[in-house]
Every structure is written in structure tokens, then in C-alpha cells.
XYZ file of C-alpha atoms in Angstrom:
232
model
C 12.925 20.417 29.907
C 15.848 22.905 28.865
C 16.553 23.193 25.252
C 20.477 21.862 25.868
C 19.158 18.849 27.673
C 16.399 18.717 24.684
C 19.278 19.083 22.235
C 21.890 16.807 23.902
C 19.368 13.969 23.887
C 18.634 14.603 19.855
C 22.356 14.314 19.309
C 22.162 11.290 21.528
C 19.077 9.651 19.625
C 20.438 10.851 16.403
C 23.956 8.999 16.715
C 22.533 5.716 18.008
C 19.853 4.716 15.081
C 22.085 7.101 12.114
C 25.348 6.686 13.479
C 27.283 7.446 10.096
C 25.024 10.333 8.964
C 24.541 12.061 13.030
C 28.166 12.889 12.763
C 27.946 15.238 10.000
C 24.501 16.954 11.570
C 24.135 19.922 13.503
C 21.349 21.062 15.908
C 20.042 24.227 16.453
C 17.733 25.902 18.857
C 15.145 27.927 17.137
C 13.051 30.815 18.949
C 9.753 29.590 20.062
C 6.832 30.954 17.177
C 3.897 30.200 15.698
C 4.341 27.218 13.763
C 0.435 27.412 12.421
C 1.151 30.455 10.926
C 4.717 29.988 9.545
C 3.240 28.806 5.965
C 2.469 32.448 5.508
C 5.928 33.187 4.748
C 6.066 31.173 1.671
C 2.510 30.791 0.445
C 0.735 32.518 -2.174
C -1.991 32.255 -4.416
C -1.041 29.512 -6.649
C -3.050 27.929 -10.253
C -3.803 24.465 -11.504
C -5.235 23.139 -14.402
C -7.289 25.590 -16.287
C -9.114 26.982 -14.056
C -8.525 26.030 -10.314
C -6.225 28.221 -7.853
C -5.818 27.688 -4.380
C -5.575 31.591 -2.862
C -4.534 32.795 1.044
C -6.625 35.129 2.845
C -5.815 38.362 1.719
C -5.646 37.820 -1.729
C -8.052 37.755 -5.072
C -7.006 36.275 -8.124
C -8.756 38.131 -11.490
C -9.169 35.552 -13.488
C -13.092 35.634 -14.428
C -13.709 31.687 -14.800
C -11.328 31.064 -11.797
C -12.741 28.677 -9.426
C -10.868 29.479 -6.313
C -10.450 27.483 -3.122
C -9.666 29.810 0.050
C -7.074 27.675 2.074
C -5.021 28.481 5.478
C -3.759 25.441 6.143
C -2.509 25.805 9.948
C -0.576 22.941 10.758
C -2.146 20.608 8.457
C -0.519 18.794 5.518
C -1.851 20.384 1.804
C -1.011 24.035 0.300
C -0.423 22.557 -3.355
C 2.929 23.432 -3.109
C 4.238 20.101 -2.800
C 4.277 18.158 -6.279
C 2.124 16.085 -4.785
C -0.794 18.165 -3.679
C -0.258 19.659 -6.950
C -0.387 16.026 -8.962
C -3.476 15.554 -7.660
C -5.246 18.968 -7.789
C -3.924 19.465 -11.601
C -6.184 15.886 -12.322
C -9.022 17.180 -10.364
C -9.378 20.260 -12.267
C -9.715 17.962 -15.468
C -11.619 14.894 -14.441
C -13.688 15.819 -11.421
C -17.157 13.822 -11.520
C -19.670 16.428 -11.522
C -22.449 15.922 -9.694
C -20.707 13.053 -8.326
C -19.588 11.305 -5.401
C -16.010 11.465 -3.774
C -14.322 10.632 -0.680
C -10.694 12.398 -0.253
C -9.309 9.684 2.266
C -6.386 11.414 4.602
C -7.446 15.125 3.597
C -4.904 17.199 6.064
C -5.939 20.781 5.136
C -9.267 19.856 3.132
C -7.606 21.296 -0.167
C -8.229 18.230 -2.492
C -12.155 18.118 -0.752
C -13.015 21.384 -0.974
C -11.558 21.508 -4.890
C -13.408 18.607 -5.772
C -16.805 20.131 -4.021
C -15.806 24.171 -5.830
C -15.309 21.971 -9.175
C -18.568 20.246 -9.128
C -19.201 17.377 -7.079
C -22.018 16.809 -5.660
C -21.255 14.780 -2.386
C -17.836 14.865 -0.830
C -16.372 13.207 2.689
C -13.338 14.368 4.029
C -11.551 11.779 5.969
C -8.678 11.760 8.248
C -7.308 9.542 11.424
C -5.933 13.051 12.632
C -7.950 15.686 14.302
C -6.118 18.552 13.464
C -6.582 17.929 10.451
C -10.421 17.370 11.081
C -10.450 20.678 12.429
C -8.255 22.404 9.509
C -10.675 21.363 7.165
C -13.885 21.864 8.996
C -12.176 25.671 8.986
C -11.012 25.696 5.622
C -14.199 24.480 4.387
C -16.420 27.754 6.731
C -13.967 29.546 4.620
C -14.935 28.519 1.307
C -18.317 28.592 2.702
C -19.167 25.032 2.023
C -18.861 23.640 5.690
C -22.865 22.412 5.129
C -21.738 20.730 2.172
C -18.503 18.671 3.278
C -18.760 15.749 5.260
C -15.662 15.370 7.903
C -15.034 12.317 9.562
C -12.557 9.709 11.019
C -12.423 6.609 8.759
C -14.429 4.615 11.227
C -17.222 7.357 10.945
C -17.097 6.911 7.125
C -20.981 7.084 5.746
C -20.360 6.842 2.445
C -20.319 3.530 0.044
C -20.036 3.547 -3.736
C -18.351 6.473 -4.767
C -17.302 7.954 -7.700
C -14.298 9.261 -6.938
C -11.473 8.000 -3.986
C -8.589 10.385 -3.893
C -5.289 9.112 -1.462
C -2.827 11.920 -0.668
C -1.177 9.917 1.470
C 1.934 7.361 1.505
C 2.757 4.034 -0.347
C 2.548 1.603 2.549
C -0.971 3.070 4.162
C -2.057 3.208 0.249
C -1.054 -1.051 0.334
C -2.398 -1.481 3.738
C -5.473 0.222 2.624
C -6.136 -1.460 -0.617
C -9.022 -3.411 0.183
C -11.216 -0.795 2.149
C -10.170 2.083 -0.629
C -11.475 -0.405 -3.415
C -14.425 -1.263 -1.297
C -15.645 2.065 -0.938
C -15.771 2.439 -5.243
C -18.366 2.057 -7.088
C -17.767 -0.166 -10.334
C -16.336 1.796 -13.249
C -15.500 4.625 -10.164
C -11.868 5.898 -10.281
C -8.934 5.956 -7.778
C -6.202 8.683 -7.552
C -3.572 7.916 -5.566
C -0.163 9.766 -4.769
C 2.413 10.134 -1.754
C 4.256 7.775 -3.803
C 7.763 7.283 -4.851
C 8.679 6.718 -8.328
C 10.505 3.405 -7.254
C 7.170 2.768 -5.079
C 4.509 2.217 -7.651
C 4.612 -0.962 -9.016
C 4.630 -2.456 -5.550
C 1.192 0.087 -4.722
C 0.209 -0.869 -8.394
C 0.221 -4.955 -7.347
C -2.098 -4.262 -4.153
C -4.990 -2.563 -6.341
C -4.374 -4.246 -10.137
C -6.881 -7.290 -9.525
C -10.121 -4.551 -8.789
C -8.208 -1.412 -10.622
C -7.064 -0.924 -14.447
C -4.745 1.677 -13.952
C -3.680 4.545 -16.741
C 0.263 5.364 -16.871
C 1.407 6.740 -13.871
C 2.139 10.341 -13.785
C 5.830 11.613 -12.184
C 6.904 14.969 -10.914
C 10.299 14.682 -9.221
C 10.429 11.430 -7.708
C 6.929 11.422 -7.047
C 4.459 9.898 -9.324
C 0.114 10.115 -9.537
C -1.502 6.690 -9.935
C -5.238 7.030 -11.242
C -7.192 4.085 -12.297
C -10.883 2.789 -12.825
C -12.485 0.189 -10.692
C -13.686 -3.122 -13.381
């Protein structure tokens, strides 16, 4: 199809469900590039905690206790630049179980799985319904040279029960949807860390856990905010 015909039909499918906000929009053709590689452009080493960074090829960070995750995302969600990512990486770096269990349910790029492994857990599962992200992680994880060490899977592949540690980087209605099978997979007195959440979102994510989860205060960056709790 020819980008006008591409972009007429946008303006087309823009005005019909956003008819008040299409007006103001414009559209513009871009050059075809390489969209897996256009997080280079913006992405550099980056720190967390007290000791976690999350470096690009080509760079070393000097820190001597660093623990350092290797990451190229491709075009799979998780850099840590995104409060977020960041949220959730910050509490790892403080409260990982080590020598623990942990399941990082919708991992995109494998960051908050391969963190979690580099900070001391014993057993980790990477799980995602998408396989590019499968595949970023499998990567990211060869990278960090801990690809015997992670499990990836698609949630129905899931071999894990009882574990220490479920971390959700995902969104608030999944995170609902989900509340039963995420609880499930905890061990008692395991915790949750959940985020992809709105700040006007987390009472209503909050209700769908609070009868198997006694959650701490939620944590906000921006309009984001981190959930963690402990299964009773």
C-alpha cells in the first residue's frame, strides 16, 4: 500500500473514533529504518538502587560493587528509562530474595529477570504472551551470560508454583484480570510487585489482590505508582 493511501486512511480512522482531537493532529511519513535499533539513540548506561545499572553494549560502568545487567532491548518493552521499569528495578535492588524464587510475569526485554537473577536469586522464569519478547530476553539473557539460568516461557508453559517473588510490569486491567493466577503462583508470606499502574488506578488493582495480599503504601513517580505487598 502507498504511504498517502496509508496516511489518508489514518486521518480517516483517526476522525471517526477521536473526532474532536483528529482535527488538531497531523500525520507524517517517516523514512523507513530500523526500529530495533532506534533505542540506541537515547539509551545509555543508567543506575538504580545502590548498586544495580542496566549498561548498552559498548559501554563499562567503574563502579567496583556494580552489578550490571547488559541489555539491548530490540523492540521489546524495558530499558529502565520509563518510571516504571525504573519503580520496579530501584525495589529489586533492595529487596531481591536471594537464593530465592521469582517469576517476572510479562518480562518484554528480560531487564527485571535478568536483575533479579545478577542480584541473587536463585530460580527465575521469564514469562511473556509475546514472542518477541521471548526472543529479546532469551538474547538479553546469552548476553548477560545467564541464558542456562533463566527460564523463558509463555504463561501456559509456566513450571513454576510457590514463588518467592511475582513481579508485574504490566497494566492495571491484565494486573485485575490476572489476580487470581498471580496470587496462585505465591508462596505464603511471598511478595508481589506490581506496576504499569496509574496513580488514579490503584485502589481499583489494590481491591482485586487485598483478600490474599497486605499491601505496603504504594510508591508514585509521575502518575505512575509501584504496588508491593506480601501474600498472608
Amino acid at each position: 500500500m502507498k504511504p498517502d493511501t496509508v496516511t489518508t486512511q489514518l486521518q480517516v480512522s483517526l476522525t471517526e473514533v477521536f473526532p474532536t482531537v483528529a482535527a488538531g493532529l497531523v500525520v507524517e511519513t517517516l523514512d523507513d529504518r530500523d526500529w530495533s535499533e532506534n533505542w540506541r539513540e537515547n539509551f545509555s548506561a543508567m543506575h538504580f538502587g545502590e548498586r544495580l545499572w542496566v549498561v548498552p553494549s559498548g559501554e563499562e560502568v567503574a563502579a567496583q560493587d556494580a552489578v550490571v545487567v547488559r541489555l539491548d532491548p530490540g523492540l521489546a518493552f524495558g530499558t529502565g528509562t520509563h518510571a516504571t521499569t525504573a519503580l520496579c528495578l530501584e525495589w529489586l535492588d533492595a529487596h531481591v530474595p536471594v537464593g530465592g524464587r521469582v517469576i517476572d510475569y510479562g518480562c518484554g526485554s528480560g531487564i527485571l529477570a535478568i536483575a533479579a537473577h545478577k542480584l541473587g536469586a536463585a530460580r527465575v522464569h521469564a514469562v511473556d504472551i509475546d514472542p518477541q519478547a521471548l526472543q529479546a530476553t532469551r538474547e538479553n539473557a546469552r548476553r548477560n551470560g545467564i541464558d542456562e539460568d533463566l527460564v523463558v516461557q509463555f504463561p501456559d508453559e509456566l513450571s513454576i508454583r510457590h514463588a518467592d517473588l511475582v513481579i508485574a510490569n504490566i497494566l492495571a486491567n491484565p494486573l485485575i484480570e490476572l489476580a487470581g493466577r498471580l496470587t496462585g503462583l505465591l508462596a505464603a508470606g511471598g511478595h508481589i510487585v506490581m506496576t504499569g499502574i496509574l496513580a488514579e488506578q490503584a485502589d481499583s488493582v489494590m481491591a482485586a489482590y487485598r483478600d490474599a495480599v497486605e499491601f505496603a503504601e504504594p510508591v508514585r513517580r509521575d502518575e505512575w505508582v509501584l504496588l508491593t505487598g506480601r501474600k498472608r
